Amino acid sequence: MSFPLLTILGGVPLLGALLLVALPRSRAAAAPMVALVCSLVTLGLGVVVAWQFDADAGGFQLSEEADWIPALGAHYALGVDGIGLTLVLLTVVLTPVVILASWRDGDLGRWSANSFFAWVLALEGLAIGVFAATDVFLFYVLFEATLIPIYFLIGGFGGPQRSYAAVKFLLYSLLGGLLMLAAVVGLYVVSADAGAPSYLLTDLMDVPMEETTGRLLFAGFFVAFAIKAPMFPVHTWLPDAAASATPGTSVLLVSILDKIGTFGMIRFCLGLFPEASQWASPVVIALAVFSVLYGALVAIGQTDMRRLVAYTSVSHFGFIVLGIFVFTSQGGSGSTLYMFNHGLSTAALFLVTGMLIQRRGSAQIADFGGVQKVAPVLAGVFLVAGLSSLSLPGLSPFVSEFLVLAGTFRTSVLAAVVATLGIVLAALYILLMYQRTMNGPLQASAAAIPDLGLRERLALAPLLALILALGFFPQPLLDVINPAVGATLSHVGVAQPEPDVDVSAPDEEPQP
Amino acid sequence: MTGEFDVPKVEYALVLPLLVVFGGALVGVVIEAFASRAWRYTAQVGVTVTTLVAALVSTVLVGVGLDSIGGDVPARGELVVEGAIVVDGPSVFLWGLLLVLSLISALLFAERRLEGGLTSFAGQAAALPGTDAERVASTERIEHTEVFPLMLFAVGGMMVFPAAGDLLIMFVALEVLSLPLYLLCGLARRRRLLSQEAAMKYFLLGAFSSAFFLYGIALVYGYAGSFDLTAIDQAVSASTAGTPLLLAGIALIAVGLLFKIGAAPFHAWTPDVYQGAPTAVTGFMAACTKIAAFGALLRVFYVGFGGASWDWRPLIWVVAILTMVVGSLVAITQSDIKRMLAYSSIAHAGFVLVGFVGLYSGNATGAGITSLSSVLFYLTTYGFSTLGAFAVVTLVRDAGGETTHLSRWAGLGRSSPVLAGAFAFFLLAFAGIPLTSGFMGKWMVFAAAWAGGAWVLVVIAVLTSLVAAFFYVRVIVVMFFSDPGVDAPAVAVPSALTAAVIAVAVAATVLLGVVPGPVLDLAQQAGAFVR
């Protein structure tokens, strides 16, 4: 085993959380700074991980492996492939941003600021573990463990409905998690029947499985991930959670934690149950397309900005799932890239609406109007974040959405055409919200809204910079993602559909 | 027929743990009779703790020295005392577990700071509530220390119960463990009427179930011609069809055992008794009685009736489902912590039954979780968390004693975060959240059940776990997300005894959740029952 870089990457935020718990209550003012430093150290380590990662080599890298519970075949096994690395990077990038943007949010909660930032760091550490786990048992344990920090973040620091939202979130997640537990147990039995039990992904991929068993286990995993993602019809916890949580919590929830759902679909549903994934794909694609349209349509009807952003995510997650289950390399790469980009754009949108809401004391769209006259920078950031959410070319989500649709088109023209409607609807919900809040006559109640402060600008700037940079030049990330997606798809064993139009150059034709 | 009497051969070295416990109990009786009141408490606690520790040490020695015997499934141990007692891997594991948990319970029994220097047991149990005699007993600060020998007798019974190789011995053990418990339930210092009512209910229903059990033994004797589990196994396996006599016997014995376990539909006593009994006794009962009864259930059904498993498995399926559903659903409506924990213990009995009904004895290589080891592991995790949870309940008090109404616990997370955090942790363990022992326990029993082909039962169990999670989370919400009421109870500062109990329980819950390997290996090495 080499230097345990991934363990340290996940361990630093967890240690930071412990440090914050130990910090005396009287020193609560120092809590955000401690948390920020911790998350920046983690970001630095994340950059080191990315630097150590060899995009051309493929497979799992920086692997660590040790026996954990031999009788169960559970290992402490970490490692990242291109997909895992992308999401680990997303996590380490977003956490400092969230901490910076939530500098004062910890003071308003039920408990001290220490605990707010401690939970945030704990969540970061656990999320890194989830994305880096290469043992199903370890993944499951960490997957469920992430519920605890987010539950206390929503329940302890949110709005008036926080208790209700936190419990609803927890019960939904536990439903999925427990169904997945049954499937995880089933995997053990399958693996033990084949010889010595092992939960390592690499061992489980080769384990022989009956068709029915595979489909049942697939269902257990998929339902959990669909709840997490969230997909229609198991999405209803998200708007409530987002409307009650602080903006920072919403970012952690939607931009990072919900990605576990789509990440899990690629790694576990496709990786462990290739046959069942193909078997289920028509239903999943239909649900995904429906999520795209449903999320967008419901978003248009929202009057609360936070709920609106939450529903846009339902729509975007529809795209991501669609790209995964069409089994083309463009779709898969697009979806993975989309996870990263959606994380950025939704984070920007949640944070900037959060700042707006905090200034005005209301989340209702109708309570705003003409804000750009008094807060031009805020309005500008809001516009860019909004445009990235509707996938304007030149901003990063466009690339991923285009790839997903292009990949879908090759498998199912119908799904691609219907999903494209989602883009049109996205323009509606974003531009309507922007128009009603920022343009038009200045409302008297909104006249006193100050523009963004330095801390807020510092928090948002990295997001906008990344959105722009990846909009024009996504190739470095795609270079990392493509081999991993290619490996997954070849494991699923689908032949890439040949393009209808012969695109190969004449001189590449085989000579007669 | 010479009338000659064969002296039974007793392997004293192997049954030493039992002898130590019963011997300690007898010493306790003598102390109670002859020692002066001033130092009776000290002497009793000393004898009890010494006895339990000595028994634990001898159990470890017995366990280390067990002989391995061959067979399809590896097993260790032998029949002793003419086949009346079976000292095998599972017996020794259960003995060790029972002794450790009893030792922890004994610390709870001995707690004196909470009641102003007295134990939480009635000063003079014979004095009627509300009479002058009771007032005298309380003004003179009289203390009952009989609870310690009573407890030791109960522990002795619990140890014999799952180790009995003979149905008659098993019945005697059942009574030896039950009678002291009936008494202990009625000995609360506060709310004595409730406590006595609980004892009465427990006694009446317990007597009924004992009668069922005894009648079942009689019927099985009629079928097999022997009380011996090995002989019964041979008779059952030899016949090709179940006869009504055998089936009725199995059913009646099952009723007796399922009553002790607290499985639906024989669970009705649990909430009342758990609520009324002194909380230390409730914790002891919830942890240890359940362990002993499951041990006996496993032995009778795996060893004695293993050949008829096709006849009784559907029955246990139904009971397991019913138990999980009743326990989880009814718990939702409870507003009293002790009653909620009682229903939760019913739900847990259902989860253990899921592992039990898998009847899985390992794959060809001998690796992997068996039904027996999964149940043993689950009982370990459950025992520690349960004792810890009841220890916390003893600390939340107001002027009238413990306040167990859920609404009174509001805001506890703010006033005493450590205690509320510990309780929340136990609840998360009950709910089966990963990184707690409860998760590992659930995983084991589900894996064993699935490996035994009962995956439908696993899915049902998973869904009822969700319902169960709801009411555990509800308590967490009340403690952490509600504001304290005006008459919020104070959290008493316990002596080192109760604090140690909670600390040990938290540590066990964490360790069994994060590194279950060692205990799991012990459970695996226990192997199969020796027949």
Coordinates of C-alpha atoms in Angstrom, one line a residue, chain A:
Chain A
M1 CA 0.0 0.0 0.0
S2 CA 1.3 3.4 -0.9
F3 CA 1.0 6.6 0.9
P4 CA -2.7 6.8 2.1
L5 CA -3.5 10.1 0.4
L6 CA -7.2 9.5 0.1
T7 CA -7.5 8.6 3.8
I8 CA -5.8 11.8 4.7
L9 CA -8.0 13.7 2.3
G10 CA -11.1 12.4 4.0
G11 CA -9.5 12.5 7.5
V12 CA -8.6 16.2 7.6
P13 CA -12.1 17.5 7.5
L14 CA -13.2 14.9 10.1
L15 CA -10.4 15.9 12.4
G16 CA -11.4 19.5 11.8
A17 CA -14.9 18.7 12.9
L18 CA -13.6 17.1 16.1
L19 CA -11.4 20.2 16.7
L20 CA -14.5 22.4 16.4
V21 CA -16.4 20.2 18.8
A22 CA -13.5 20.6 21.3
L23 CA -13.4 24.4 20.7
P24 CA -14.9 26.1 23.7
R25 CA -18.2 27.8 23.2
S26 CA -16.7 31.2 24.2
R27 CA -14.4 31.0 21.2
A28 CA -17.3 30.4 18.8
A29 CA -16.2 33.5 16.8
A30 CA -13.1 31.6 15.6
A31 CA -15.2 28.6 14.4
P32 CA -15.7 29.8 10.8
M33 CA -12.0 30.6 10.4
V34 CA -10.9 27.2 11.7
A35 CA -13.4 25.5 9.4
L36 CA -12.3 27.6 6.4
V37 CA -8.6 26.7 7.0
C38 CA -9.5 23.1 7.3
S39 CA -11.4 23.1 4.1
L40 CA -8.7 24.9 2.3
V41 CA -6.1 22.4 3.4
T42 CA -8.5 19.7 2.1
L43 CA -8.8 21.6 -1.1
G44 CA -5.0 21.7 -1.4
L45 CA -4.8 17.9 -0.7
G46 CA -7.6 17.5 -3.3
V47 CA -5.4 19.3 -5.9
V48 CA -2.5 17.0 -4.9
V49 CA -4.8 14.0 -5.5
A50 CA -5.8 15.3 -8.9
W51 CA -2.2 15.9 -9.8
Q52 CA -1.2 12.4 -8.8
F53 CA -4.0 11.0 -10.8
D54 CA -2.9 9.6 -14.2
A55 CA -5.8 10.2 -16.6
D56 CA -4.4 7.9 -19.2
A57 CA -3.8 5.0 -17.0
G58 CA -7.5 4.4 -16.2
G59 CA -8.9 2.2 -13.5
F60 CA -8.8 2.9 -9.8
Q61 CA -5.8 4.8 -8.6
L62 CA -4.3 5.9 -5.3
S63 CA -5.8 2.6 -4.0
E64 CA -5.7 1.6 -0.4
E65 CA -6.9 -1.7 0.9
A66 CA -7.1 -3.3 4.3
D67 CA -9.2 -6.0 5.8
W68 CA -12.0 -4.6 8.0
I69 CA -14.4 -7.4 8.9
P70 CA -13.1 -10.6 7.4
A71 CA -16.2 -12.7 8.2
L72 CA -18.3 -10.3 6.1
G73 CA -15.7 -9.8 3.4
A74 CA -15.7 -6.1 4.1
H75 CA -12.6 -4.1 3.4
Y76 CA -11.4 -0.6 4.1
A77 CA -10.7 0.0 0.4
L78 CA -10.4 3.4 -1.2
G79 CA -9.5 4.4 -4.7
V80 CA -10.7 6.9 -7.3
D81 CA -11.4 6.5 -11.0
G82 CA -12.2 9.5 -13.2
I83 CA -15.8 9.6 -12.1
G84 CA -14.9 9.4 -8.4
L85 CA -12.1 12.0 -8.8
T86 CA -14.5 14.5 -10.4
L87 CA -16.9 14.3 -7.5
V88 CA -14.2 14.4 -4.9
L89 CA -12.9 17.6 -6.6
L90 CA -16.4 19.0 -6.6
T91 CA -16.7 18.3 -2.9
V92 CA -13.4 19.9 -1.9
V93 CA -14.1 22.9 -4.1
L94 CA -17.6 23.6 -2.8
T95 CA -17.0 23.2 0.9
P96 CA -14.7 26.2 1.4
V97 CA -17.2 28.2 -0.8
V98 CA -20.1 27.1 1.4
I99 CA -18.1 28.0 4.6
L100 CA -17.2 31.4 3.3
A101 CA -20.8 32.1 2.2
S102 CA -22.3 30.8 5.5
W103 CA -20.0 32.8 7.7
R104 CA -22.8 34.0 10.0
D105 CA -25.4 31.3 9.4
G106 CA -24.1 29.3 12.4
D107 CA -25.1 32.0 14.8
L108 CA -28.7 31.9 14.0
G109 CA -29.3 28.3 14.7
R110 CA -30.5 26.3 17.6
W111 CA -26.9 25.5 18.6
S112 CA -23.6 27.3 18.5
A113 CA -21.7 28.1 15.4
N114 CA -19.1 25.5 16.4
S115 CA -21.6 22.7 15.7
F116 CA -22.7 24.2 12.4
F117 CA -19.2 24.2 11.0
A118 CA -18.3 20.9 12.7
W119 CA -21.3 19.2 10.9
V120 CA -20.2 20.8 7.6
L121 CA -16.7 19.5 7.9
A122 CA -17.9 16.1 9.0
L123 CA -20.1 16.0 5.9
E124 CA -17.2 16.9 3.7
G125 CA -15.1 14.1 5.1
L126 CA -17.9 11.5 4.8
A127 CA -18.7 12.6 1.3
I128 CA -15.1 12.2 0.2
G129 CA -15.2 8.7 1.7
V130 CA -18.4 7.9 -0.2
F131 CA -16.9 8.9 -3.6
A132 CA -13.6 7.1 -2.9
A133 CA -15.0 3.9 -1.5
T134 CA -14.3 0.8 -3.6
D135 CA -15.9 -1.6 -1.2
V136 CA -19.7 -1.8 -1.3
F137 CA -20.0 -2.3 2.5
L138 CA -17.8 0.7 3.2
F139 CA -19.7 2.7 0.7
Y140 CA -23.0 1.8 2.3
V141 CA -21.8 2.6 5.8
L142 CA -20.5 6.1 4.7
F143 CA -23.6 6.7 2.5
E144 CA -25.9 6.2 5.5
A145 CA -23.6 8.1 7.8
T146 CA -23.8 11.2 5.7
L147 CA -27.5 11.4 6.7
I148 CA -26.6 12.3 10.3
P149 CA -24.7 15.6 9.6
I150 CA -27.2 16.8 7.0
Y151 CA -30.1 15.9 9.3
F152 CA -28.7 18.1 12.1
L153 CA -27.7 20.8 9.7
I154 CA -31.3 21.1 8.4
G155 CA -33.0 20.5 11.7
G156 CA -30.7 22.7 13.7
F157 CA -30.1 25.7 11.5
G158 CA -32.9 26.0 9.1
G159 CA -36.1 28.0 8.8
P160 CA -39.4 27.6 10.7
Q161 CA -40.3 24.3 9.1
R162 CA -36.9 22.8 9.7
S163 CA -38.0 20.0 12.0
Y164 CA -40.5 18.7 9.6
A165 CA -38.2 19.1 6.6
A166 CA -35.4 17.3 8.5
V167 CA -37.5 14.4 9.5
K168 CA -39.0 14.1 6.0
F169 CA -35.6 14.1 4.5
L170 CA -34.3 11.5 6.9
L171 CA -37.3 9.1 6.5
Y172 CA -37.1 9.3 2.7
S173 CA -33.4 8.7 2.8
L174 CA -33.7 5.8 5.3
L175 CA -36.4 4.2 3.2
G176 CA -33.9 4.2 0.3
G177 CA -31.0 3.3 2.5
L178 CA -32.8 0.3 4.1
L179 CA -33.9 -1.1 0.8
M180 CA -30.3 -0.8 -0.3
L181 CA -29.3 -2.6 2.9
A182 CA -31.4 -5.5 1.8
A183 CA -29.6 -5.5 -1.5
V184 CA -26.2 -5.1 0.1
V185 CA -27.0 -8.2 2.3
G186 CA -28.1 -10.0 -0.9
L187 CA -24.8 -9.2 -2.5
Y188 CA -23.0 -10.8 0.4
V189 CA -25.1 -13.9 0.0
V190 CA -24.4 -14.1 -3.7
S191 CA -20.7 -13.5 -3.1
A192 CA -20.5 -16.0 -0.3
D193 CA -22.2 -18.7 -2.4
A194 CA -19.5 -18.2 -5.0
G195 CA -16.8 -18.9 -2.5
A196 CA -15.3 -16.5 0.1
P197 CA -17.5 -13.5 0.6
S198 CA -16.0 -10.2 -0.5
Y199 CA -17.5 -6.7 -0.9
L200 CA -14.7 -5.4 -3.1
L201 CA -16.1 -3.9 -6.3
T202 CA -13.5 -5.6 -8.4
D203 CA -14.5 -9.0 -6.9
L204 CA -18.2 -8.4 -7.1
M205 CA -18.0 -7.4 -10.8
D206 CA -17.0 -10.9 -11.7
V207 CA -19.4 -12.8 -9.3
P208 CA -21.9 -14.9 -11.2
M209 CA -25.4 -13.9 -10.5
E210 CA -28.8 -15.3 -11.5
E211 CA -30.9 -13.0 -13.7
T212 CA -33.7 -12.6 -11.2
T213 CA -31.4 -12.0 -8.3
G214 CA -29.5 -9.4 -10.2
R215 CA -32.7 -7.6 -11.1
L216 CA -33.9 -7.6 -7.5
L217 CA -30.6 -6.4 -6.2
F218 CA -30.5 -3.7 -8.9
A219 CA -33.9 -2.5 -7.8
G220 CA -32.8 -2.2 -4.2
F221 CA -29.8 -0.1 -5.2
F222 CA -31.7 1.9 -7.8
V223 CA -34.5 3.0 -5.5
A224 CA -32.1 4.3 -3.0
F225 CA -30.2 6.2 -5.6
A226 CA -33.3 7.6 -7.2
I227 CA -34.5 8.9 -3.8
K228 CA -31.1 10.4 -3.3
A229 CA -30.8 11.9 -6.8
P230 CA -33.9 12.8 -6.5
M231 CA -36.1 11.6 -9.3
F232 CA -39.8 11.9 -9.9
P233 CA -41.8 10.5 -8.0
V234 CA -39.5 10.3 -5.0
H235 CA -38.3 13.9 -5.1
T236 CA -40.9 15.5 -2.8
W237 CA -38.5 15.8 0.2
L238 CA -36.1 18.0 -1.7
P239 CA -38.2 21.2 -2.1
D240 CA -39.1 21.1 1.6
A241 CA -35.6 20.5 2.7
A242 CA -34.2 23.3 0.4
A243 CA -36.9 25.7 1.5
S244 CA -36.1 25.1 5.2
A245 CA -32.3 24.7 5.2
T246 CA -29.8 27.5 5.1
P247 CA -28.4 28.2 1.6
G248 CA -25.1 26.6 2.6
T249 CA -26.8 23.4 3.7
S250 CA -28.8 23.4 0.5
V251 CA -25.6 23.5 -1.5
L252 CA -24.1 20.7 0.4
L253 CA -27.3 18.7 0.0
V254 CA -28.1 19.3 -3.6
S255 CA -24.7 19.9 -5.1
I256 CA -22.7 17.2 -3.2
L257 CA -24.9 14.7 -1.5
D258 CA -27.5 14.2 -4.2
K259 CA -24.6 13.4 -6.5
I260 CA -24.1 10.3 -4.6
G261 CA -27.4 9.1 -6.2
T262 CA -26.3 9.5 -9.8
F263 CA -22.7 8.5 -8.9
G264 CA -24.1 5.3 -7.4
M265 CA -26.1 4.6 -10.5
I266 CA -23.0 4.6 -12.6
R267 CA -20.7 2.8 -10.2
F268 CA -23.0 0.3 -8.6
C269 CA -26.1 -0.1 -10.8
L270 CA -24.2 -0.2 -14.0
G271 CA -21.0 -1.7 -12.6
L272 CA -22.5 -4.5 -10.6
F273 CA -25.7 -5.3 -12.4
P274 CA -25.0 -4.6 -16.1
E275 CA -27.7 -7.0 -17.3
A276 CA -30.4 -5.6 -15.0
S277 CA -29.4 -2.1 -15.9
Q278 CA -30.1 -2.7 -19.5
W279 CA -33.3 -4.5 -18.6
A280 CA -34.5 -1.5 -16.6
S281 CA -33.3 1.2 -18.9
P282 CA -36.6 1.8 -20.8
V283 CA -38.4 2.5 -17.5
V284 CA -35.5 4.6 -16.1
I285 CA -35.2 6.6 -19.3
A286 CA -39.0 7.3 -19.2
L287 CA -38.8 8.4 -15.6
A288 CA -35.7 10.6 -16.3
V289 CA -37.4 12.4 -19.2
F290 CA -40.5 12.8 -17.1
S291 CA -38.4 14.2 -14.3
V292 CA -36.8 16.7 -16.7
L293 CA -40.2 18.1 -17.8
Y294 CA -42.0 17.8 -14.5
G295 CA -39.2 19.5 -12.6
A296 CA -39.1 22.3 -15.1
L297 CA -42.8 22.8 -15.3
V298 CA -43.3 22.8 -11.5
A299 CA -40.3 25.2 -11.1
I300 CA -42.1 27.7 -13.4
G301 CA -45.1 27.7 -11.0
Q302 CA -43.1 28.3 -7.8
T303 CA -43.3 31.5 -5.9
D304 CA -40.6 30.7 -3.4
M305 CA -37.1 31.1 -4.9
R306 CA -35.6 28.3 -2.9
R307 CA -38.2 25.8 -4.0
L308 CA -37.8 27.0 -7.5
V309 CA -34.1 26.2 -7.5
A310 CA -34.9 22.9 -5.9
Y311 CA -37.2 21.9 -8.7
T312 CA -34.7 23.0 -11.3
S313 CA -32.4 20.4 -9.8
V314 CA -35.1 17.7 -10.2
S315 CA -35.1 18.6 -13.8
H316 CA -31.3 18.6 -14.1
F317 CA -31.0 15.3 -12.3
G318 CA -33.4 14.0 -14.9
F319 CA -30.8 14.9 -17.6
I320 CA -28.0 13.2 -15.6
V321 CA -29.9 10.0 -15.1
L322 CA -30.9 10.0 -18.8
G323 CA -27.3 10.3 -19.9
I324 CA -26.3 7.4 -17.6
F325 CA -29.0 5.0 -18.8
V326 CA -28.7 5.6 -22.6
F327 CA -25.4 3.7 -22.5
T328 CA -23.5 5.8 -24.9
S329 CA -20.1 7.2 -24.2
Q330 CA -21.3 10.8 -24.9
G331 CA -24.2 10.3 -22.5
G332 CA -22.1 8.8 -19.8
S333 CA -19.3 11.4 -20.0
G334 CA -21.9 14.2 -20.3
S335 CA -23.7 13.0 -17.2
T336 CA -20.5 12.8 -15.2
L337 CA -19.5 16.3 -16.4
Y338 CA -23.0 17.4 -15.7
M339 CA -22.7 16.3 -12.1
F340 CA -19.7 18.6 -11.7
N341 CA -21.2 21.5 -13.5
H342 CA -24.6 21.2 -11.9
G343 CA -22.8 21.3 -8.6
L344 CA -21.2 24.6 -9.5
S345 CA -24.2 26.3 -11.1
T346 CA -26.7 25.2 -8.4
A347 CA -24.3 26.2 -5.7
A348 CA -24.0 29.7 -7.2
L349 CA -27.8 29.9 -7.6
F350 CA -28.6 28.7 -4.1
L351 CA -26.0 31.0 -2.5
V352 CA -27.0 34.1 -4.4
T353 CA -30.7 33.6 -3.8
G354 CA -29.8 32.9 -0.2
M355 CA -28.0 36.3 0.0
L356 CA -31.0 38.0 -1.6
I357 CA -33.4 36.3 0.8
Q358 CA -31.3 37.2 3.8
R359 CA -31.3 40.8 2.8
R360 CA -35.0 41.1 2.2
G361 CA -36.2 38.6 4.8
S362 CA -38.5 36.9 2.4
A363 CA -38.1 34.2 -0.2
Q364 CA -41.2 35.2 -2.2
I365 CA -40.4 36.3 -5.8
A366 CA -43.2 38.8 -5.5
D367 CA -41.5 40.6 -2.7
F368 CA -38.7 41.7 -5.0
G369 CA -38.5 43.9 -8.0
G370 CA -35.9 46.1 -9.7
V371 CA -33.1 44.9 -7.4
Q372 CA -30.5 45.4 -10.1
K373 CA -30.8 49.1 -9.6
V374 CA -29.6 49.0 -6.1
A375 CA -27.4 45.9 -6.2
P376 CA -25.9 45.6 -9.6
V377 CA -23.2 43.1 -8.7
L378 CA -25.7 40.8 -7.0
A379 CA -27.9 41.0 -10.0
G380 CA -25.1 40.3 -12.3
V381 CA -24.0 37.2 -10.4
F382 CA -27.6 36.1 -10.2
L383 CA -27.9 36.4 -14.0
V384 CA -24.8 34.4 -14.7
A385 CA -25.8 31.7 -12.2
G386 CA -29.2 31.6 -13.8
L387 CA -27.9 31.5 -17.3
S388 CA -25.6 28.6 -16.4
S389 CA -28.6 26.8 -14.9
L390 CA -30.4 27.2 -18.3
S391 CA -27.3 25.9 -20.1
L392 CA -26.4 29.0 -22.1
P393 CA -23.6 28.2 -24.5
G394 CA -20.3 29.4 -23.2
L395 CA -21.1 28.4 -19.6
S396 CA -20.1 25.0 -18.4
P397 CA -23.5 23.2 -18.0
F398 CA -24.1 23.7 -21.7
V399 CA -21.3 21.3 -22.7
S400 CA -22.6 18.6 -20.4
E401 CA -26.2 19.0 -21.4
F402 CA -25.3 19.0 -25.1
L403 CA -23.3 15.8 -24.6
V404 CA -26.2 14.1 -22.7
L405 CA -28.6 15.0 -25.5
A406 CA -26.2 14.0 -28.2
G407 CA -25.7 10.7 -26.5
T408 CA -29.4 10.2 -26.0
F409 CA -30.2 10.9 -29.6
R410 CA -28.1 7.9 -30.7
T411 CA -30.2 5.6 -28.5
S412 CA -33.6 7.1 -28.5
V413 CA -34.6 10.0 -30.7
L414 CA -37.9 10.3 -28.9
A415 CA -36.3 10.7 -25.5
A416 CA -33.8 13.2 -26.8
V417 CA -36.5 15.3 -28.5
V418 CA -38.8 15.4 -25.4
A419 CA -35.9 16.1 -23.1
T420 CA -34.8 19.0 -25.2
L421 CA -38.1 20.7 -24.3
G422 CA -36.6 20.9 -20.8
I423 CA -34.1 23.4 -22.1
V424 CA -36.8 25.6 -23.4
L425 CA -38.6 25.4 -20.1
A426 CA -35.4 26.1 -18.2
A427 CA -35.2 29.4 -20.1
L428 CA -38.7 30.2 -18.9
Y429 CA -38.2 29.5 -15.2
I430 CA -34.9 31.2 -14.9
L431 CA -35.6 34.3 -17.0
L432 CA -39.1 34.8 -15.4
M433 CA -37.5 34.7 -12.0
Y434 CA -34.8 37.1 -13.0
Q435 CA -37.2 39.4 -14.6
R436 CA -39.6 39.6 -11.7
T437 CA -36.9 40.1 -9.1
M438 CA -34.2 42.1 -10.7
N439 CA -35.9 44.1 -13.5
G440 CA -38.9 46.4 -13.5
P441 CA -39.7 49.2 -11.1
L442 CA -37.8 49.1 -7.8
Q443 CA -40.1 47.9 -5.0
A444 CA -40.1 50.1 -2.0
S445 CA -39.4 47.2 0.3
A446 CA -36.4 46.1 -1.8
A447 CA -34.9 49.6 -2.0
A448 CA -32.7 49.1 1.0
I449 CA -31.0 46.0 -0.3
P450 CA -27.2 46.4 -0.1
D451 CA -25.0 45.0 -2.7
L452 CA -22.7 42.0 -2.2
G453 CA -20.0 42.5 0.4
L454 CA -16.4 41.4 0.0
R455 CA -16.8 38.1 1.7
E456 CA -19.8 37.2 -0.5
R457 CA -17.9 38.2 -3.6
L458 CA -15.0 36.1 -2.6
A459 CA -17.3 33.1 -2.0
L460 CA -19.0 33.4 -5.4
A461 CA -16.1 34.4 -7.5
P462 CA -14.5 30.9 -7.7
L463 CA -17.8 29.4 -8.8
L464 CA -18.3 31.9 -11.6
A465 CA -14.7 31.5 -12.7
L466 CA -15.0 27.8 -12.9
I467 CA -18.3 28.0 -14.7
L468 CA -16.9 30.2 -17.3
A469 CA -13.6 28.3 -17.6
L470 CA -15.2 24.9 -18.0
G471 CA -17.7 26.4 -20.4
F472 CA -15.0 27.2 -22.9
F473 CA -12.5 24.5 -22.1
P474 CA -14.0 21.4 -20.5
Q475 CA -11.4 19.1 -22.0
P476 CA -9.1 18.5 -18.9
L477 CA -12.1 17.2 -17.0
L478 CA -13.4 15.2 -19.9
D479 CA -9.9 13.6 -20.3
V480 CA -10.3 12.4 -16.7
I481 CA -13.9 11.2 -17.1
N482 CA -13.8 9.5 -20.5
P483 CA -11.7 6.5 -19.7
A484 CA -13.7 5.7 -16.6
V485 CA -17.0 6.0 -18.5
G486 CA -15.6 3.9 -21.3
A487 CA -14.6 1.2 -18.8
T488 CA -18.0 1.2 -17.2
L489 CA -19.8 1.0 -20.6
S490 CA -17.6 -1.8 -21.8
H491 CA -18.4 -3.7 -18.6
V492 CA -22.1 -3.2 -19.2
G493 CA -21.3 -4.7 -22.6
V494 CA -23.4 -2.5 -24.8
A495 CA -22.1 -2.0 -28.3
Q496 CA -21.9 1.6 -29.2
P497 CA -24.5 2.3 -31.8
E498 CA -22.9 3.2 -35.0
P499 CA -23.7 6.7 -36.3
D500 CA -26.3 6.7 -39.1
V501 CA -24.2 9.0 -41.1
D502 CA -20.8 7.7 -42.2
V503 CA -18.5 10.1 -40.5
S504 CA -15.2 8.3 -41.1
A505 CA -12.9 9.9 -43.5
P506 CA -12.4 8.1 -46.8
D507 CA -8.8 7.3 -46.3
E508 CA -9.6 5.4 -43.1
E509 CA -11.8 2.9 -45.2
P510 CA -10.3 -0.5 -45.2
Q511 CA -8.5 -1.2 -48.4
P512 CA -10.1 -3.9 -50.5

